PDB file of N, CA and C in Angstrom:
ATOM      1  N   MET A1442     109.623 156.827  65.499  1.00 69.00           N
ATOM      2  CA  MET A1442     110.886 156.226  65.856  1.00 69.00           C
ATOM      3  C   MET A1442     110.683 154.898  66.583  1.00 69.00           C
ATOM      4  N   ALA A1443     109.729 154.853  67.516  1.00 77.00           N
ATOM      5  CA  ALA A1443     109.503 153.619  68.272  1.00 77.00           C
ATOM      6  C   ALA A1443     109.095 152.475  67.353  1.00 77.00           C
ATOM      7  N   LEU A1444     108.293 152.765  66.353  1.00 86.00           N
ATOM      8  CA  LEU A1444     107.888 151.708  65.425  1.00 86.00           C
ATOM      9  C   LEU A1444     109.081 151.173  64.647  1.00 86.00           C
ATOM     10  N   GLY A1445     110.021 152.045  64.306  1.00 89.00           N
ATOM     11  CA  GLY A1445     111.235 151.615  63.620  1.00 89.00           C
ATOM     12  C   GLY A1445     112.085 150.711  64.491  1.00 89.00           C
ATOM     13  N   VAL A1446     112.193 151.039  65.769  1.00 86.00           N
ATOM     14  CA  VAL A1446     112.958 150.220  66.711  1.00 86.00           C
ATOM     15  C   VAL A1446     112.289 148.858  66.860  1.00 86.00           C
ATOM     16  N   ARG A1447     110.968 148.851  66.988  1.00 86.00           N
ATOM     17  CA  ARG A1447     110.237 147.587  67.109  1.00 86.00           C
ATOM     18  C   ARG A1447     110.414 146.733  65.856  1.00 86.00           C
ATOM     19  N   LYS A1448     110.349 147.356  64.701  1.00 91.00           N
ATOM     20  CA  LYS A1448     110.499 146.626  63.443  1.00 91.00           C
ATOM     21  C   LYS A1448     111.891 146.002  63.353  1.00 91.00           C
ATOM     22  N   TYR A1449     112.921 146.775  63.689  1.00 92.00           N
ATOM     23  CA  TYR A1449     114.291 146.270  63.634  1.00 92.00           C
ATOM     24  C   TYR A1449     114.484 145.120  64.631  1.00 92.00           C
ATOM     25  N   ALA A1450     113.983 145.276  65.853  1.00 89.00           N
ATOM     26  CA  ALA A1450     114.108 144.215  66.854  1.00 89.00           C
ATOM     27  C   ALA A1450     113.436 142.937  66.373  1.00 89.00           C
ATOM     28  N   LYS A1451     112.278 143.081  65.775  1.00 89.00           N
ATOM     29  CA  LYS A1451     111.566 141.916  65.255  1.00 89.00           C
ATOM     30  C   LYS A1451     112.367 141.240  64.147  1.00 89.00           C
ATOM     31  N   GLU A1452     112.966 142.029  63.262  1.00 93.00           N
ATOM     32  CA  GLU A1452     113.757 141.483  62.154  1.00 93.00           C
ATOM     33  C   GLU A1452     114.943 140.658  62.635  1.00 93.00           C
ATOM     34  N   ILE A1453     115.556 141.073  63.739  1.00 92.00           N
ATOM     35  CA  ILE A1453     116.734 140.347  64.225  1.00 92.00           C
ATOM     36  C   ILE A1453     116.394 139.360  65.344  1.00 92.00           C
ATOM     37  N   GLY A1454     115.095 139.179  65.610  1.00 87.00           N
ATOM     38  CA  GLY A1454     114.665 138.134  66.542  1.00 87.00           C
ATOM     39  C   GLY A1454     114.719 138.489  68.008  1.00 87.00           C
ATOM     40  N   ILE A1455     114.689 139.753  68.340  1.00 83.00           N
ATOM     41  CA  ILE A1455     114.706 140.170  69.739  1.00 83.00           C
ATOM     42  C   ILE A1455     113.270 140.295  70.239  1.00 83.00           C
ATOM     43  N   PRO A1456     112.947 139.662  71.385  1.00 78.00           N
ATOM     44  CA  PRO A1456     111.588 139.766  71.912  1.00 78.00           C
ATOM     45  C   PRO A1456     111.217 141.220  72.207  1.00 78.00           C
ATOM     46  N   ILE A1457     109.976 141.545  71.945  1.00 82.00           N
ATOM     47  CA  ILE A1457     109.469 142.891  72.206  1.00 82.00           C
ATOM     48  C   ILE A1457     108.415 142.774  73.292  1.00 82.00           C
ATOM     49  N   ILE A1458     108.601 143.489  74.367  1.00 80.00           N
ATOM     50  CA  ILE A1458     107.647 143.468  75.465  1.00 80.00           C
ATOM     51  C   ILE A1458     106.746 144.678  75.322  1.00 80.00           C
ATOM     52  N   THR A1459     105.447 144.432  75.346  1.00 82.00           N
ATOM     53  CA  THR A1459     104.497 145.526  75.230  1.00 82.00           C
ATOM     54  C   THR A1459     103.606 145.531  76.459  1.00 82.00           C
ATOM     55  N   ASP A1460     103.687 146.558  77.234  1.00 85.00           N
ATOM     56  CA  ASP A1460     102.802 146.749  78.380  1.00 85.00           C
ATOM     57  C   ASP A1460     102.166 148.119  78.188  1.00 85.00           C
ATOM     58  N   LYS A1461     101.063 148.145  77.461  1.00 86.00           N
ATOM     59  CA  LYS A1461     100.445 149.412  77.078  1.00 86.00           C
ATOM     60  C   LYS A1461     100.038 150.248  78.286  1.00 86.00           C
ATOM     61  N   LYS A1462      99.503 149.597  79.301  1.00 90.00           N
ATOM     62  CA  LYS A1462      99.059 150.338  80.490  1.00 90.00           C
ATOM     63  C   LYS A1462     100.236 151.060  81.148  1.00 90.00           C
ATOM     64  N   LEU A1463     101.333 150.362  81.351  1.00 88.00           N
ATOM     65  CA  LEU A1463     102.516 150.959  81.968  1.00 88.00           C
ATOM     66  C   LEU A1463     103.134 152.017  81.062  1.00 88.00           C
ATOM     67  N   ALA A1464     103.214 151.736  79.776  1.00 86.00           N
ATOM     68  CA  ALA A1464     103.788 152.706  78.833  1.00 86.00           C
ATOM     69  C   ALA A1464     102.976 153.998  78.809  1.00 86.00           C
ATOM     70  N   ARG A1465     101.668 153.875  78.760  1.00 89.00           N
ATOM     71  CA  ARG A1465     100.815 155.070  78.732  1.00 89.00           C
ATOM     72  C   ARG A1465     100.917 155.859  80.026  1.00 89.00           C
ATOM     73  N   LYS A1466     100.984 155.142  81.156  1.00 90.00           N
ATOM     74  CA  LYS A1466     101.108 155.820  82.443  1.00 90.00           C
ATOM     75  C   LYS A1466     102.427 156.590  82.512  1.00 90.00           C
ATOM     76  N   ASN A1467     103.523 155.954  82.089  1.00 88.00           N
ATOM     77  CA  ASN A1467     104.822 156.629  82.115  1.00 88.00           C
ATOM     78  C   ASN A1467     104.869 157.800  81.144  1.00 88.00           C
ATOM     79  N   TYR A1468     104.293 157.627  79.973  1.00 88.00           N
ATOM     80  CA  TYR A1468     104.281 158.704  78.974  1.00 88.00           C
ATOM     81  C   TYR A1468     103.505 159.914  79.490  1.00 88.00           C
ATOM     82  N   ALA A1469     102.405 159.654  80.182  1.00 92.00           N
ATOM     83  CA  ALA A1469     101.567 160.749  80.680  1.00 92.00           C
ATOM     84  C   ALA A1469     102.181 161.473  81.874  1.00 92.00           C
ATOM     85  N   THR A1470     103.018 160.786  82.641  1.00 91.00           N
ATOM     86  CA  THR A1470     103.510 161.374  83.890  1.00 91.00           C
ATOM     87  C   THR A1470     104.998 161.700  83.895  1.00 91.00           C
ATOM     88  N   HIS A1471     105.726 161.312  82.859  1.00 90.00           N
ATOM     89  CA  HIS A1471     107.172 161.524  82.839  1.00 90.00           C
ATOM     90  C   HIS A1471     107.611 162.198  81.541  1.00 90.00           C
ATOM     91  N   ARG A1472     108.742 162.843  81.623  1.00 90.00           N
ATOM     92  CA  ARG A1472     109.371 163.402  80.437  1.00 90.00           C
ATOM     93  C   ARG A1472     110.638 162.602  80.163  1.00 90.00           C
ATOM     94  N   ARG A1473     111.178 162.762  78.991  1.00 87.00           N
ATOM     95  CA  ARG A1473     112.396 162.048  78.620  1.00 87.00           C
ATOM     96  C   ARG A1473     113.504 162.332  79.638  1.00 87.00           C
ATOM     97  N   TYR A1474     114.190 161.294  80.046  1.00 90.00           N
ATOM     98  CA  TYR A1474     115.304 161.320  81.004  1.00 90.00           C
ATOM     99  C   TYR A1474     114.873 161.619  82.437  1.00 90.00           C
ATOM    100  N   ASP A1475     113.579 161.613  82.737  1.00 90.00           N
ATOM    101  CA  ASP A1475     113.119 161.766  84.118  1.00 90.00           C
ATOM    102  C   ASP A1475     113.456 160.510  84.915  1.00 90.00           C
ATOM    103  N   TYR A1476     113.554 160.679  86.223  1.00 91.00           N
ATOM    104  CA  TYR A1476     113.656 159.530  87.114  1.00 91.00           C
ATOM    105  C   TYR A1476     112.292 158.855  87.179  1.00 91.00           C
ATOM    106  N   VAL A1477     112.289 157.559  87.441  1.00 88.00           N
ATOM    107  CA  VAL A1477     111.028 156.838  87.586  1.00 88.00           C
ATOM    108  C   VAL A1477     110.409 157.226  88.925  1.00 88.00           C
ATOM    109  N   SER A1478     109.120 157.519  88.911  1.00 88.00           N
ATOM    110  CA  SER A1478     108.430 157.917  90.141  1.00 88.00           C
ATOM    111  C   SER A1478     108.177 156.702  91.031  1.00 88.00           C
ATOM    112  N   PHE A1479     107.965 156.967  92.319  1.00 91.00           N
ATOM    113  CA  PHE A1479     107.680 155.886  93.260  1.00 91.00           C
ATOM    114  C   PHE A1479     106.411 155.127  92.888  1.00 91.00           C
ATOM    115  N   GLU A1480     105.449 155.806  92.282  1.00 88.00           N
ATOM    116  CA  GLU A1480     104.197 155.154  91.900  1.00 88.00           C
ATOM    117  C   GLU A1480     104.424 154.058  90.862  1.00 88.00           C
ATOM    118  N   ASN A1481     105.444 154.201  90.039  1.00 87.00           N
ATOM    119  CA  ASN A1481     105.684 153.248  88.949  1.00 87.00           C
ATOM    120  C   ASN A1481     106.885 152.344  89.178  1.00 87.00           C
ATOM    121  N   ILE A1482     107.608 152.550  90.243  1.00 91.00           N
ATOM    122  CA  ILE A1482     108.890 151.860  90.389  1.00 91.00           C
ATOM    123  C   ILE A1482     108.744 150.343  90.512  1.00 91.00           C
ATOM    124  N   ASP A1483     107.724 149.859  91.216  1.00 93.00           N
ATOM    125  CA  ASP A1483     107.562 148.406  91.348  1.00 93.00           C
ATOM    126  C   ASP A1483     107.342 147.736  89.998  1.00 93.00           C
ATOM    127  N   GLU A1484     106.483 148.333  89.174  1.00 90.00           N
ATOM    128  CA  GLU A1484     106.214 147.749  87.858  1.00 90.00           C
ATOM    129  C   GLU A1484     107.461 147.780  86.973  1.00 90.00           C
ATOM    130  N   ILE A1485     108.205 148.871  87.028  1.00 90.00           N
ATOM    131  CA  ILE A1485     109.433 148.995  86.232  1.00 90.00           C
ATOM    132  C   ILE A1485     110.477 147.990  86.714  1.00 90.00           C
ATOM    133  N   LEU A1486     110.629 147.855  88.023  1.00 92.00           N
ATOM    134  CA  LEU A1486     111.613 146.907  88.561  1.00 92.00           C
ATOM    135  C   LEU A1486     111.267 145.468  88.206  1.00 92.00           C
ATOM    136  N   ARG A1487     109.984 145.110  88.266  1.00 90.00           N
ATOM    137  CA  ARG A1487     109.590 143.758  87.864  1.00 90.00           C
ATOM    138  C   ARG A1487     109.926 143.507  86.401  1.00 90.00           C
ATOM    139  N   LEU A1488     109.708 144.502  85.573  1.00 87.00           N
ATOM    140  CA  LEU A1488     110.048 144.386  84.154  1.00 87.00           C
ATOM    141  C   LEU A1488     111.553 144.191  83.978  1.00 87.00           C
ATOM    142  N   LEU A1489     112.352 144.997  84.663  1.00 89.00           N
ATOM    143  CA  LEU A1489     113.806 144.899  84.537  1.00 89.00           C
ATOM    144  C   LEU A1489     114.343 143.573  85.082  1.00 89.00           C
ATOM    145  N   LEU A1490     113.786 143.102  86.190  1.00 91.00           N
ATOM    146  CA  LEU A1490     114.215 141.811  86.736  1.00 91.00           C
ATOM    147  C   LEU A1490     113.859 140.666  85.797  1.00 91.00           C
ATOM    148  N   TRP A1491     112.675 140.736  85.197  1.00 86.00           N
ATOM    149  CA  TRP A1491     112.288 139.720  84.222  1.00 86.00           C
ATOM    150  C   TRP A1491     113.227 139.746  83.023  1.00 86.00           C
ATOM    151  N   LEU A1492     113.563 140.931  82.536  1.00 84.00           N
ATOM    152  CA  LEU A1492     114.488 141.043  81.406  1.00 84.00           C
ATOM    153  C   LEU A1492     115.859 140.478  81.754  1.00 84.00           C
ATOM    154  N   GLU A1493     116.299 140.716  82.976  1.00 87.00           N
ATOM    155  CA  GLU A1493     117.580 140.161  83.412  1.00 87.00           C
ATOM    156  C   GLU A1493     117.532 138.630  83.416  1.00 87.00           C
ATOM    157  N   ASP A1494     116.423 138.056  83.878  1.00 87.00           N
ATOM    158  CA  ASP A1494     116.272 136.598  83.864  1.00 87.00           C
ATOM    159  C   ASP A1494     116.323 136.051  82.442  1.00 87.00           C
ATOM    160  N   VAL A1495     115.650 136.731  81.518  1.00 80.00           N
ATOM    161  CA  VAL A1495     115.665 136.302  80.117  1.00 80.00           C
ATOM    162  C   VAL A1495     117.078 136.373  79.564  1.00 80.00           C
ATOM    163  N   GLU A1496     117.767 137.466  79.840  1.00 81.00           N
ATOM    164  CA  GLU A1496     119.139 137.625  79.352  1.00 81.00           C
ATOM    165  C   GLU A1496     120.052 136.557  79.931  1.00 81.00           C
ATOM    166  N   ASN A1497     119.909 136.272  81.215  1.00 82.00           N
ATOM    167  CA  ASN A1497     120.744 135.252  81.853  1.00 82.00           C
ATOM    168  C   ASN A1497     120.448 133.859  81.317  1.00 82.00           C
ATOM    169  N   ALA A1498     119.227 133.617  80.918  1.00 83.00           N
ATOM    170  CA  ALA A1498     118.871 132.318  80.349  1.00 83.00           C
ATOM    171  C   ALA A1498     119.451 132.172  78.946  1.00 83.00           C
ATOM    172  N   GLY A1499     119.704 133.295  78.281  1.00 74.00           N
ATOM    173  CA  GLY A1499     120.333 133.266  76.967  1.00 74.00           C
ATOM    174  C   GLY A1499     119.455 132.777  75.841  1.00 74.00           C
ATOM    175  N   GLN A1500     118.162 132.822  76.029  1.00 63.00           N
ATOM    176  CA  GLN A1500     117.282 132.387  74.961  1.00 63.00           C
ATOM    177  C   GLN A1500     116.040 133.263  74.902  1.00 63.00           C
ATOM    178  N   PRO A1501     115.502 133.439  73.706  1.00 60.00           N
ATOM    179  CA  PRO A1501     114.285 134.237  73.579  1.00 60.00           C
ATOM    180  C   PRO A1501     113.112 133.532  74.245  1.00 60.00           C
ATOM    181  N   VAL A1502     112.146 134.286  74.659  1.00 58.00           N
ATOM    182  CA  VAL A1502     110.990 133.754  75.365  1.00 58.00           C
ATOM    183  C   VAL A1502     109.768 133.821  74.465  1.00 58.00           C
ATOM    184  N   GLN A1503     109.067 132.708  74.358  1.00 61.00           N
ATOM    185  CA  GLN A1503     107.819 132.662  73.607  1.00 61.00           C
ATOM    186  C   GLN A1503     106.679 133.012  74.557  1.00 61.00           C
ATOM    187  N   ASP A1504     105.615 133.576  74.050  1.00 59.00           N
ATOM    188  CA  ASP A1504     104.475 134.005  74.858  1.00 59.00           C
ATOM    189  C   ASP A1504     103.900 132.854  75.681  1.00 59.00           C
ATOM    190  N   GLU A1505     103.888 131.633  75.126  1.00 56.00           N
ATOM    191  CA  GLU A1505     103.311 130.493  75.828  1.00 56.00           C
ATOM    192  C   GLU A1505     104.085 130.145  77.097  1.00 56.00           C
ATOM    193  N   GLN A1506     105.348 130.536  77.182  1.00 53.00           N
ATOM    194  CA  GLN A1506     106.182 130.196  78.329  1.00 53.00           C
ATOM    195  C   GLN A1506     105.966 131.130  79.509  1.00 53.00           C
ATOM    196  N   LEU A1507     105.206 132.186  79.334  1.00 55.00           N
ATOM    197  CA  LEU A1507     105.027 133.166  80.389  1.00 55.00           C
ATOM    198  C   LEU A1507     103.783 132.873  81.202  1.00 55.00           C
ATOM    199  N   SER A1508     103.899 132.979  82.518  1.00 52.00           N
ATOM    200  CA  SER A1508     102.718 132.903  83.367  1.00 52.00           C
ATOM    201  C   SER A1508     102.148 134.309  83.492  1.00 52.00           C
ATOM    202  N   SER A1509     100.967 134.428  84.067  1.00 49.00           N
ATOM    203  CA  SER A1509     100.390 135.766  84.227  1.00 49.00           C
ATOM    204  C   SER A1509     101.258 136.611  85.158  1.00 49.00           C
ATOM    205  N   GLU A1510     101.957 135.968  86.122  1.00 51.00           N
ATOM    206  CA  GLU A1510     102.839 136.720  87.013  1.00 51.00           C
ATOM    207  C   GLU A1510     104.016 137.306  86.240  1.00 51.00           C
ATOM    208  N   ASP A1511     104.542 136.561  85.261  1.00 50.00           N
ATOM    209  CA  ASP A1511     105.652 137.047  84.455  1.00 50.00           C
ATOM    210  C   ASP A1511     105.243 138.205  83.559  1.00 50.00           C
ATOM    211  N   LYS A1512     103.957 138.336  83.291  1.00 51.00           N
ATOM    212  CA  LYS A1512     103.486 139.383  82.394  1.00 51.00           C
ATOM    213  C   LYS A1512     103.283 140.709  83.123  1.00 51.00           C
ATOM    214  N   PHE A1513     103.599 140.748  84.408  1.00 50.00           N
ATOM    215  CA  PHE A1513     103.602 141.964  85.208  1.00 50.00           C
ATOM    216  C   PHE A1513     102.214 142.479  85.543  1.00 50.00           C
ATOM    217  N   ILE A1514     101.387 142.678  84.571  1.00 46.00           N
ATOM    218  CA  ILE A1514     100.025 143.134  84.793  1.00 46.00           C
ATOM    219  C   ILE A1514      99.144 142.205  83.973  1.00 46.00           C
ATOM    220  N   GLU A1515      98.236 141.513  84.624  1.00 43.00           N
ATOM    221  CA  GLU A1515      97.398 140.586  83.886  1.00 43.00           C
ATOM    222  C   GLU A1515      96.471 141.347  82.952  1.00 43.00           C
ATOM    223  N   GLY A1516      96.202 140.779  81.811  1.00 48.00           N
ATOM    224  CA  GLY A1516      95.258 141.382  80.886  1.00 48.00           C
ATOM    225  C   GLY A1516      95.830 141.545  79.504  1.00 48.00           C
ATOM    226  N   GLU A1517      95.032 142.149  78.642  1.00 51.00           N
ATOM    227  CA  GLU A1517      95.396 142.302  77.241  1.00 51.00           C
ATOM    228  C   GLU A1517      96.501 143.325  77.015  1.00 51.00           C
ATOM    229  N   ASP A1518      96.729 144.227  77.962  1.00 56.00           N
ATOM    230  CA  ASP A1518      97.681 145.305  77.746  1.00 56.00           C
ATOM    231  C   ASP A1518      99.128 144.841  77.745  1.00 56.00           C
ATOM    232  N   THR A1519      99.401 143.652  78.254  1.00 55.00           N
ATOM    233  CA  THR A1519     100.771 143.163  78.339  1.00 55.00           C
ATOM    234  C   THR A1519     100.941 141.976  77.405  1.00 55.00           C
ATOM    235  N   LYS A1520     101.958 142.033  76.562  1.00 58.00           N
ATOM    236  CA  LYS A1520     102.201 140.911  75.660  1.00 58.00           C
ATOM    237  C   LYS A1520     103.653 140.902  75.234  1.00 58.00           C
ATOM    238  N   ILE A1521     104.054 139.788  74.660  1.00 58.00           N
ATOM    239  CA  ILE A1521     105.387 139.620  74.102  1.00 58.00           C
ATOM    240  C   ILE A1521     105.222 139.417  72.609  1.00 58.00           C
ATOM    241  N   GLU A1522     106.026 140.112  71.844  1.00 59.00           N
ATOM    242  CA  GLU A1522     106.036 139.902  70.407  1.00 59.00           C
ATOM    243  C   GLU A1522     107.425 139.404  70.035  1.00 59.00           C
ATOM    244  N   ASN A1523     107.482 138.484  69.090  1.00 55.00           N
ATOM    245  CA  ASN A1523     108.789 138.062  68.609  1.00 55.00           C
ATOM    246  C   ASN A1523     108.758 137.952  67.099  1.00 55.00           C
ATOM    247  N   LYS A1524     109.810 137.432  66.542  1.00 46.00           N
ATOM    248  CA  LYS A1524     109.980 137.415  65.089  1.00 46.00           C
ATOM    249  C   LYS A1524     108.827 136.727  64.365  1.00 46.00           C
ATOM    250  N   ASP A1525     108.202 135.749  65.001  1.00 52.00           N
ATOM    251  CA  ASP A1525     107.147 134.987  64.345  1.00 52.00           C
ATOM    252  C   ASP A1525     105.762 135.615  64.487  1.00 52.00           C
ATOM    253  N   ASP A1526     105.623 136.620  65.331  1.00 52.00           N
ATOM    254  CA  ASP A1526     104.324 137.255  65.552  1.00 52.00           C
ATOM    255  C   ASP A1526     104.146 138.449  64.634  1.00 52.00           C
ATOM    256  N   ASN A1527     102.915 138.819  64.415  1.00 47.00           N
ATOM    257  CA  ASN A1527     102.624 140.067  63.712  1.00 47.00           C
ATOM    258  C   ASN A1527     102.624 141.198  64.718  1.00 47.00           C
ATOM    259  N   LEU A1528     103.073 142.375  64.317  1.00 45.00           N
ATOM    260  CA  LEU A1528     103.029 143.529  65.207  1.00 45.00           C
ATOM    261  C   LEU A1528     101.582 143.899  65.455  1.00 45.00           C
ATOM    262  N   LYS A1529     101.262 144.119  66.715  1.00 46.00           N
ATOM    263  CA  LYS A1529      99.907 144.518  67.087  1.00 46.00           C
ATOM    264  C   LYS A1529     100.007 145.763  67.938  1.00 46.00           C
ATOM    265  N   ASN A1530      99.080 146.664  67.798  1.00 43.00           N
ATOM    266  CA  ASN A1530      99.065 147.885  68.611  1.00 43.00           C
ATOM    267  C   ASN A1530      98.058 147.783  69.699  1.00 43.00           C
TER     268      ASN A1530
END
């Protein structure tokens, strides 16, 4: 199902944020509809605040426009995919 959502978002030009480290941590420690734990809340809030900034700006964000601070966790695990990129796992 997640791959279908990613494919559809890419088709209509919606940026896709991939933070594998955070996603794996949440998947391992949470169940569907659980509250976010205190251990993960800072990372989740930074993600949500960044998304709000993007929405308020009203324009899609290209990977080159992001600083390492905007990527939440520095490294290969965090990336932005958009309509022009190939899906990467």
